[in-house]
PDB file of N, CA and C in Angstrom:
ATOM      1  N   UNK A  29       0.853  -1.173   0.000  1.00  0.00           N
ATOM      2  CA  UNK A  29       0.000   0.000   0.000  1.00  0.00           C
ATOM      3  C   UNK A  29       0.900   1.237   0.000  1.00  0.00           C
ATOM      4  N   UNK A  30       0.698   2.214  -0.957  1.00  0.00           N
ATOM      5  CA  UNK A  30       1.275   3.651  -1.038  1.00  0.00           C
ATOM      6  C   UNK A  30       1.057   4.587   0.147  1.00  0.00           C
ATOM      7  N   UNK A  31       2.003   5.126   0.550  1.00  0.00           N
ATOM      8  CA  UNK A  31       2.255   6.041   2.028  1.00  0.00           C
ATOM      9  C   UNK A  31       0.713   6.812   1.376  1.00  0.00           C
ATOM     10  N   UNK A  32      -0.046   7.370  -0.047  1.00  0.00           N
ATOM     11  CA  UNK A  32      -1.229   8.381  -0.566  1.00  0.00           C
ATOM     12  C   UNK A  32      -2.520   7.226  -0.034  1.00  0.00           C
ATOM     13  N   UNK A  33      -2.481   5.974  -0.213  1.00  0.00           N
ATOM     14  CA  UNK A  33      -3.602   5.185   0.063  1.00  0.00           C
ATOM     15  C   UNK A  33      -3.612   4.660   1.599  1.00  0.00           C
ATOM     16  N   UNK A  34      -2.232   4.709   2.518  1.00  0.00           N
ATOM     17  CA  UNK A  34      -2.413   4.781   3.409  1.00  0.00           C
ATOM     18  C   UNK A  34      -2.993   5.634   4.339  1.00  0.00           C
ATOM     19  N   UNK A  35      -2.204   6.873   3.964  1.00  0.00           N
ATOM     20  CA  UNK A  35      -2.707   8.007   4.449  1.00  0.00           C
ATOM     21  C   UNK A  35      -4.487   8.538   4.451  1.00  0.00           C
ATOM     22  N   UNK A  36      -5.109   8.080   3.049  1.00  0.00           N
ATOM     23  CA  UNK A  36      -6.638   8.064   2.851  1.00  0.00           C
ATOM     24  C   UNK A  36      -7.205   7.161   4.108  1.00  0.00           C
ATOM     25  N   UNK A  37      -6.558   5.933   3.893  1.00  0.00           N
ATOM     26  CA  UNK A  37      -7.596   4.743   5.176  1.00  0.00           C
ATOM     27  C   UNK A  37      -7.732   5.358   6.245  1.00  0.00           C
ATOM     28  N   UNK A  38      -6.574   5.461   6.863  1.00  0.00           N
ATOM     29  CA  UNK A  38      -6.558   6.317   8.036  1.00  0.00           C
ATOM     30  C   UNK A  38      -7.027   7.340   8.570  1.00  0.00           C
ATOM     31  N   UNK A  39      -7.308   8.379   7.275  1.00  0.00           N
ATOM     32  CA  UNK A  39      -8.464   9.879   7.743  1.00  0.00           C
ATOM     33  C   UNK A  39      -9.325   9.137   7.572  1.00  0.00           C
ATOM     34  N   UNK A  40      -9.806   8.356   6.896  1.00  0.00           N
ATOM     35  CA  UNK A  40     -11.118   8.257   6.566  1.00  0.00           C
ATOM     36  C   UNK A  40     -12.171   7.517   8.116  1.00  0.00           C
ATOM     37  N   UNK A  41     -10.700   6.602   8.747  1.00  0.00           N
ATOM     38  CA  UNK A  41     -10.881   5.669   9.758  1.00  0.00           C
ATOM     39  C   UNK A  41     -11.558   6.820  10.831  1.00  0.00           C
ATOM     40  N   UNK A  42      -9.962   7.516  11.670  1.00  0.00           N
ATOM     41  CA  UNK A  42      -9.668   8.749  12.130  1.00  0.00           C
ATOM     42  C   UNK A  42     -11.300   9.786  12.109  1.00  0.00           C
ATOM     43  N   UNK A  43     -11.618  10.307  10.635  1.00  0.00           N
ATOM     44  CA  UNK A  43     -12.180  11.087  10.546  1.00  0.00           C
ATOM     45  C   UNK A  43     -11.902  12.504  10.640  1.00  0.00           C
ATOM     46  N   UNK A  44     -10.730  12.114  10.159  1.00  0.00           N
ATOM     47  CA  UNK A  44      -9.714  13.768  10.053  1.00  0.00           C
ATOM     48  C   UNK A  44      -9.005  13.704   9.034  1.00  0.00           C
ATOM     49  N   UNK A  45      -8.785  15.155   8.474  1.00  0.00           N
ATOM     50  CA  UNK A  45      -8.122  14.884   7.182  1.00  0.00           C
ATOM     51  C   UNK A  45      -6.271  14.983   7.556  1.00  0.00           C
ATOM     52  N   UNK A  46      -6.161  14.137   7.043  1.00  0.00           N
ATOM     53  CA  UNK A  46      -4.489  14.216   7.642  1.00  0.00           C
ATOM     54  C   UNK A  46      -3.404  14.245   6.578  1.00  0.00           C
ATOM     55  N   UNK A  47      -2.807  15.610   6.313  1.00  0.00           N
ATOM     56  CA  UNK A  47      -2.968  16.545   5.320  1.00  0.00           C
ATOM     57  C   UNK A  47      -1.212  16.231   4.637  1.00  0.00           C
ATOM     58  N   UNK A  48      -0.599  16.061   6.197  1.00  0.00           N
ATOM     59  CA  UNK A  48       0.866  15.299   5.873  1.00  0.00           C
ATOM     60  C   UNK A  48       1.280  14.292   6.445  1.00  0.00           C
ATOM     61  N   UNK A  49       2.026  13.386   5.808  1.00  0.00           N
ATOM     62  CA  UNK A  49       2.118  11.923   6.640  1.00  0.00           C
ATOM     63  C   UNK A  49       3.293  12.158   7.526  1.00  0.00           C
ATOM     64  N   UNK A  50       4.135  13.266   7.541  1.00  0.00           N
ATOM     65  CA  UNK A  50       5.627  13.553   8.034  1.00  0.00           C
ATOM     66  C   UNK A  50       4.779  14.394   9.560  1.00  0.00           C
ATOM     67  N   UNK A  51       3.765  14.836   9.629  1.00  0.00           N
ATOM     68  CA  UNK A  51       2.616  15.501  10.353  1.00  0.00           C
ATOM     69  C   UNK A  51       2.814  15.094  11.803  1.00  0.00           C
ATOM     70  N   UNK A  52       2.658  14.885  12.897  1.00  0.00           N
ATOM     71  CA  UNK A  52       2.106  13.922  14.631  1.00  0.00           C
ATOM     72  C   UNK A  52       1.050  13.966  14.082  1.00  0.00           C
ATOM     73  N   UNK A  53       0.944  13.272  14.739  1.00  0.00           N
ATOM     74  CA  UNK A  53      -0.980  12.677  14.405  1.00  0.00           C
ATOM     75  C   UNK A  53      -1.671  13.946  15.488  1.00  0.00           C
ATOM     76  N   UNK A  54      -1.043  14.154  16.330  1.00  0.00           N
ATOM     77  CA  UNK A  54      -1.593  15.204  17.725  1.00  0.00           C
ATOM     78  C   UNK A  54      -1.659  16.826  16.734  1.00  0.00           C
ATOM     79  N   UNK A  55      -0.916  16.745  16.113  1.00  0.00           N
ATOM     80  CA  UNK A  55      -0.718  18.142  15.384  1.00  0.00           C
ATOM     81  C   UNK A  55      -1.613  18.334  14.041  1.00  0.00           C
ATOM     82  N   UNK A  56      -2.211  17.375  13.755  1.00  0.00           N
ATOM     83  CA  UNK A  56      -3.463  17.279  12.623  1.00  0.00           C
ATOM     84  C   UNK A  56      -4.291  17.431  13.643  1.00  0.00           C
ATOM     85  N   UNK A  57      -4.659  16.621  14.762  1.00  0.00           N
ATOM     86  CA  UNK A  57      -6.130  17.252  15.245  1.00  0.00           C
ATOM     87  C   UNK A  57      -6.543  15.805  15.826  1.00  0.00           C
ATOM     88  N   UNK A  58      -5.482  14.530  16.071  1.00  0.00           N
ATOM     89  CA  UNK A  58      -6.151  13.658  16.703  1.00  0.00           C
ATOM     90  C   UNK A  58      -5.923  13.605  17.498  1.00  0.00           C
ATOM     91  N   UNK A  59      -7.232  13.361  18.580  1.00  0.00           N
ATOM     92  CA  UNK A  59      -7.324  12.926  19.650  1.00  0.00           C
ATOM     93  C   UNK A  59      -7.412  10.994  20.168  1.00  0.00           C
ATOM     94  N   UNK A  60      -7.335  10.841  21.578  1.00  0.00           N
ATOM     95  CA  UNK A  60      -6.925   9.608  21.489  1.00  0.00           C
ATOM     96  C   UNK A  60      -7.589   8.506  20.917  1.00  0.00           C
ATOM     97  N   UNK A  61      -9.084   8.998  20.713  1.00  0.00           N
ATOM     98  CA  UNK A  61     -10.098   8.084  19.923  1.00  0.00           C
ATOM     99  C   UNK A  61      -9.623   7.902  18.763  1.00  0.00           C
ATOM    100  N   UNK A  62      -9.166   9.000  18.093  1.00  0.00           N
ATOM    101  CA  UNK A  62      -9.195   8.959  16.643  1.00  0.00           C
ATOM    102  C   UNK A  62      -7.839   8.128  16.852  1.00  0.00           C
ATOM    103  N   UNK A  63      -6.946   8.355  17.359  1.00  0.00           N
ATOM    104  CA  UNK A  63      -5.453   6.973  17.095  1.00  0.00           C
ATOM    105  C   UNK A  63      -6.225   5.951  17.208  1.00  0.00           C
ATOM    106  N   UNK A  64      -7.407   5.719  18.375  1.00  0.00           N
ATOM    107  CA  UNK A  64      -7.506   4.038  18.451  1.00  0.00           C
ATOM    108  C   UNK A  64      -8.330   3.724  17.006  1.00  0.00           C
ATOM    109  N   UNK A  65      -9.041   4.595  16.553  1.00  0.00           N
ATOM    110  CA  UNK A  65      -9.621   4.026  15.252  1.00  0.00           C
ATOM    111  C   UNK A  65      -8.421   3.994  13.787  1.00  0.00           C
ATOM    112  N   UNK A  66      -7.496   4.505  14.352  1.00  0.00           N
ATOM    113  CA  UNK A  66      -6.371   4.383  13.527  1.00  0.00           C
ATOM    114  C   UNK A  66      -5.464   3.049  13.300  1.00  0.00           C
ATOM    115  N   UNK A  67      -5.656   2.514  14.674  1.00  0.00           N
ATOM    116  CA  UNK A  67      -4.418   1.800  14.822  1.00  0.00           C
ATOM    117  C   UNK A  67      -5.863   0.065  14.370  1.00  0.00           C
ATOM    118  N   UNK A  68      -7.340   0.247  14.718  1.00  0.00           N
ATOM    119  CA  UNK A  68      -8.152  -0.661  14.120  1.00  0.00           C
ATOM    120  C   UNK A  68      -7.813  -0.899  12.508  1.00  0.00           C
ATOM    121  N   UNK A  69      -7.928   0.419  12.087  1.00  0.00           N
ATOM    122  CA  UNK A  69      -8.083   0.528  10.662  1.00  0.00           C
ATOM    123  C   UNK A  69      -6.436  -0.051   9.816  1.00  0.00           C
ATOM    124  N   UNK A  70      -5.326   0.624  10.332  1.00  0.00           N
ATOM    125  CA  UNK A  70      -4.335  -0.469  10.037  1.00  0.00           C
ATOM    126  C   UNK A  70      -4.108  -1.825  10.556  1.00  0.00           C
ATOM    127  N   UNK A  71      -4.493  -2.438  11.242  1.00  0.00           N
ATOM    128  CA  UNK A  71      -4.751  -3.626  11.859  1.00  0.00           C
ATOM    129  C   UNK A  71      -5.769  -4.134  10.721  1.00  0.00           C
ATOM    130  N   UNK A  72      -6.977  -3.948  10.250  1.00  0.00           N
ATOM    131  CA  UNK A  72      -7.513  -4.147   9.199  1.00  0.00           C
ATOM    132  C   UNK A  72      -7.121  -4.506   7.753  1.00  0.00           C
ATOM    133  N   UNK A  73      -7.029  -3.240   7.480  1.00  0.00           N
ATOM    134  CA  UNK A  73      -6.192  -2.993   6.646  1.00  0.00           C
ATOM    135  C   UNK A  73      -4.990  -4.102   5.876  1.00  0.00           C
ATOM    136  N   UNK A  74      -3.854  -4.411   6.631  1.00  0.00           N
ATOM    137  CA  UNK A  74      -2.699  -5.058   6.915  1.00  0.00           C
ATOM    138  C   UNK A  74      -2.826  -6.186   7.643  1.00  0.00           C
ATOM    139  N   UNK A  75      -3.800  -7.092   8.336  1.00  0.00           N
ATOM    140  CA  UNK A  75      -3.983  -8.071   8.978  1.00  0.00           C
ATOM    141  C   UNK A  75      -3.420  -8.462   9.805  1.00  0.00           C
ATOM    142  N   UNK A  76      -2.553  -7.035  10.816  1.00  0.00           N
ATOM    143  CA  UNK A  76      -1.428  -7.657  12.026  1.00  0.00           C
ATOM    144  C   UNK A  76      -2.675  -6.957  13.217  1.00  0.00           C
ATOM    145  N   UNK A  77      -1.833  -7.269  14.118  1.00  0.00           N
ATOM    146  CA  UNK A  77      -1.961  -6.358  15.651  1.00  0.00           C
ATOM    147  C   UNK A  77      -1.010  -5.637  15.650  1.00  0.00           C
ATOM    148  N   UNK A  78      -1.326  -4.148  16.569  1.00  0.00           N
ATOM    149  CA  UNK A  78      -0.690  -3.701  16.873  1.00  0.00           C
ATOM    150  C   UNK A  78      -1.076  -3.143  18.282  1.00  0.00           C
ATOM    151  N   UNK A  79       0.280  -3.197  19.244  1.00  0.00           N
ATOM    152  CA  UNK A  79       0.344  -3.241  20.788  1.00  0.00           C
ATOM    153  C   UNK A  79       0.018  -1.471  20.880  1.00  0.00           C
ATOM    154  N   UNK A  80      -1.264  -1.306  21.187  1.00  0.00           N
ATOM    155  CA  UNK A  80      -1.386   0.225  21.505  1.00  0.00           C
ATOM    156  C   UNK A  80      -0.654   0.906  22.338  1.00  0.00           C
ATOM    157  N   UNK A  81       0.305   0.220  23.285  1.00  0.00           N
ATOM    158  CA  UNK A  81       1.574   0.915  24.255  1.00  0.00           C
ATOM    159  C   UNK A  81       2.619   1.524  23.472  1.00  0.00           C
ATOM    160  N   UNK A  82       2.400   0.762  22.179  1.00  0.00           N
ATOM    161  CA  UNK A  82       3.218   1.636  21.342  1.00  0.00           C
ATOM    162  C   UNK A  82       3.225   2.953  21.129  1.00  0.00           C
ATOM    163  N   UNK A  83       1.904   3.183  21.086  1.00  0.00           N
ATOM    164  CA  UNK A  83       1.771   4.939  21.318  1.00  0.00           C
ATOM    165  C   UNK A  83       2.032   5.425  22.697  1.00  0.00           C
ATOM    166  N   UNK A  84       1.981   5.037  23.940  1.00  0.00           N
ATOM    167  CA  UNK A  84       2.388   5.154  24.701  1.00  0.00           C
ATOM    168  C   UNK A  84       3.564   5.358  25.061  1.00  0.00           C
ATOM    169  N   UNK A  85       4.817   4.685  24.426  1.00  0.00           N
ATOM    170  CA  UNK A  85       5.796   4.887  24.426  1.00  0.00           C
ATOM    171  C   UNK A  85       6.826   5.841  23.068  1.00  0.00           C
ATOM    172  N   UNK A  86       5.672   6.850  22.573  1.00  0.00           N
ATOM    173  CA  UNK A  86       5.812   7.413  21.732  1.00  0.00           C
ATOM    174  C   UNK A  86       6.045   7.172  20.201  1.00  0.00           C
ATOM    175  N   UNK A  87       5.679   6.023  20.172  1.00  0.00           N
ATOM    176  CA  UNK A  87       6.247   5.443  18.297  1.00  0.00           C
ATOM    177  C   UNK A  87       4.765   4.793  17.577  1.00  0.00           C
ATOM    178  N   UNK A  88       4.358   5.174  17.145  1.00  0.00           N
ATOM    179  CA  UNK A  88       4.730   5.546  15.577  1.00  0.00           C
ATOM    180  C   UNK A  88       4.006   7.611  15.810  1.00  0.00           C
ATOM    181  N   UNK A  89       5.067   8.468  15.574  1.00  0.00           N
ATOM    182  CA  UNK A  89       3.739   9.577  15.934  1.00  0.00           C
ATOM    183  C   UNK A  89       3.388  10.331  14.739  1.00  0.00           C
ATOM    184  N   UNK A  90       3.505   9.595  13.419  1.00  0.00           N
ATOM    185  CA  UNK A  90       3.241   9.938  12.183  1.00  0.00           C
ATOM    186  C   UNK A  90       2.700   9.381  11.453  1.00  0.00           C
ATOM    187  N   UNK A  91       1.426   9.616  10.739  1.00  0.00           N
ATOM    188  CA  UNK A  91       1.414   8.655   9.826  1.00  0.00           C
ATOM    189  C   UNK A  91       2.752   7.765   8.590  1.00  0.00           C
ATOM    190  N   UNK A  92       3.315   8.733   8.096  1.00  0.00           N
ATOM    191  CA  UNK A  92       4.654   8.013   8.118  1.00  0.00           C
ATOM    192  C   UNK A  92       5.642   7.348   8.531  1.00  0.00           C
ATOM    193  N   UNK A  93       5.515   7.366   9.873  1.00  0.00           N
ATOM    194  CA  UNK A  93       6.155   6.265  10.741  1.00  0.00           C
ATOM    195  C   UNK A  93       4.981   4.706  11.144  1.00  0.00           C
ATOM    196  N   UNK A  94       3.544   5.378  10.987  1.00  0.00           N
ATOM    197  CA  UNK A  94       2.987   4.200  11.490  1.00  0.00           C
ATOM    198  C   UNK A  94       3.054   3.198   9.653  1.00  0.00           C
ATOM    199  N   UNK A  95       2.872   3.722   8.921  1.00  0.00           N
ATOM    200  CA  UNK A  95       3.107   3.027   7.645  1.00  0.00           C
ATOM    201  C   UNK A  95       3.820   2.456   7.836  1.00  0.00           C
ATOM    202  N   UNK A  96       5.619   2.982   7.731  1.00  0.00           N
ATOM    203  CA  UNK A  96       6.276   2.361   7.631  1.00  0.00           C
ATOM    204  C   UNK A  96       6.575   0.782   9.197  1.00  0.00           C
ATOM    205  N   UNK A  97       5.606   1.006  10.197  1.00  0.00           N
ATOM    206  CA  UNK A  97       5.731  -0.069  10.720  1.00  0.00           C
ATOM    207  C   UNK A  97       4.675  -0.998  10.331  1.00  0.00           C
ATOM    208  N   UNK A  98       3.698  -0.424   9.817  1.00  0.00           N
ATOM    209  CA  UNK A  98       2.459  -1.816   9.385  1.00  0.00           C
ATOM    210  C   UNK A  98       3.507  -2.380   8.325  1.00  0.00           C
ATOM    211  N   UNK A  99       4.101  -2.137   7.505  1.00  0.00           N
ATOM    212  CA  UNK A  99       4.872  -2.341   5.933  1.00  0.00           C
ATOM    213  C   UNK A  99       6.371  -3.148   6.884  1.00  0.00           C
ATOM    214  N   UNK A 100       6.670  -2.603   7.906  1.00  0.00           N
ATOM    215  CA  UNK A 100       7.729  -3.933   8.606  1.00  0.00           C
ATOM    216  C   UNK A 100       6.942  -4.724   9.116  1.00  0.00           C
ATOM    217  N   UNK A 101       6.027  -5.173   9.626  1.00  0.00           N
ATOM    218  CA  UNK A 101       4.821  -6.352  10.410  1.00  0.00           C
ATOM    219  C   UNK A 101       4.905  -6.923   9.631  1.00  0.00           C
ATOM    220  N   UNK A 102       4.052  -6.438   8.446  1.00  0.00           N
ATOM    221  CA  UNK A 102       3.446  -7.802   7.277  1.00  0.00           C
ATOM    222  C   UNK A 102       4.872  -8.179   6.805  1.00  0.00           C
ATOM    223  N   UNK A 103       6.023  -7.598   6.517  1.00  0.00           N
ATOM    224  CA  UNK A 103       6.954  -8.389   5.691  1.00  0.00           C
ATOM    225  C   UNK A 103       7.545  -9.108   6.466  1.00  0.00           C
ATOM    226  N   UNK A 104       7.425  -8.634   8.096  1.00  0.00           N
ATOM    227  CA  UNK A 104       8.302  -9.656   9.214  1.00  0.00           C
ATOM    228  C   UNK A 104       7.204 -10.873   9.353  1.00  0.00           C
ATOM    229  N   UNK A 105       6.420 -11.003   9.252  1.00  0.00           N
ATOM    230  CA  UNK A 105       4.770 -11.947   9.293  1.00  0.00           C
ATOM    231  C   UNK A 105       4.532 -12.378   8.038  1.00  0.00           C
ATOM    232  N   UNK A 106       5.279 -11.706   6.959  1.00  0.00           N
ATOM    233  CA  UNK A 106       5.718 -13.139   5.803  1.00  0.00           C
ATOM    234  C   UNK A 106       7.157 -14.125   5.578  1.00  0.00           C
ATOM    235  N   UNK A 107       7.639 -13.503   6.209  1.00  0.00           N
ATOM    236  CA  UNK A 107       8.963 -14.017   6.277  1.00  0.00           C
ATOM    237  C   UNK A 107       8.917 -15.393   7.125  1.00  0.00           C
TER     238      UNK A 107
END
């Protein structure tokens, strides 16, 4: 999936338009609901889990960083 079609699932999930993927997700306008419907919708999306402490411990805080970890899951979960 393209960082442009990722970025769509995710507002669309979210319900915010999230305008840059290099962006915090806190600095577009989400609040903690909208990450948890974020982190559903790539979990969907991509068919992994992901440990919501992860945001807790500050990672992924971009949509460009959370891409690029759904895109390490599935290739570490095909391997």
């Amino acid at each position: 999936m393209t960082i442009e079609e990722f970025t769509a699932v995710i507002s669309t999930a979210a319900r915010v338009e999230l305008d840059d993927p290099q962006t915090s997700f806190t600095a577009q306008g989400l609040d903690s609901l909208g990450l948890l419907n974020v982190l559903v919708a790539v979990e969907d999306s991509y068919s992994i889990e992901i440990d919501p402490a992860s945001f807790a411990d500050g990672l992924p805080r971009t949509p460009a960083e959370m891409h690029a970890y759904a895109e390490s899951a599935v290739t570490t979960h095909a391997e």
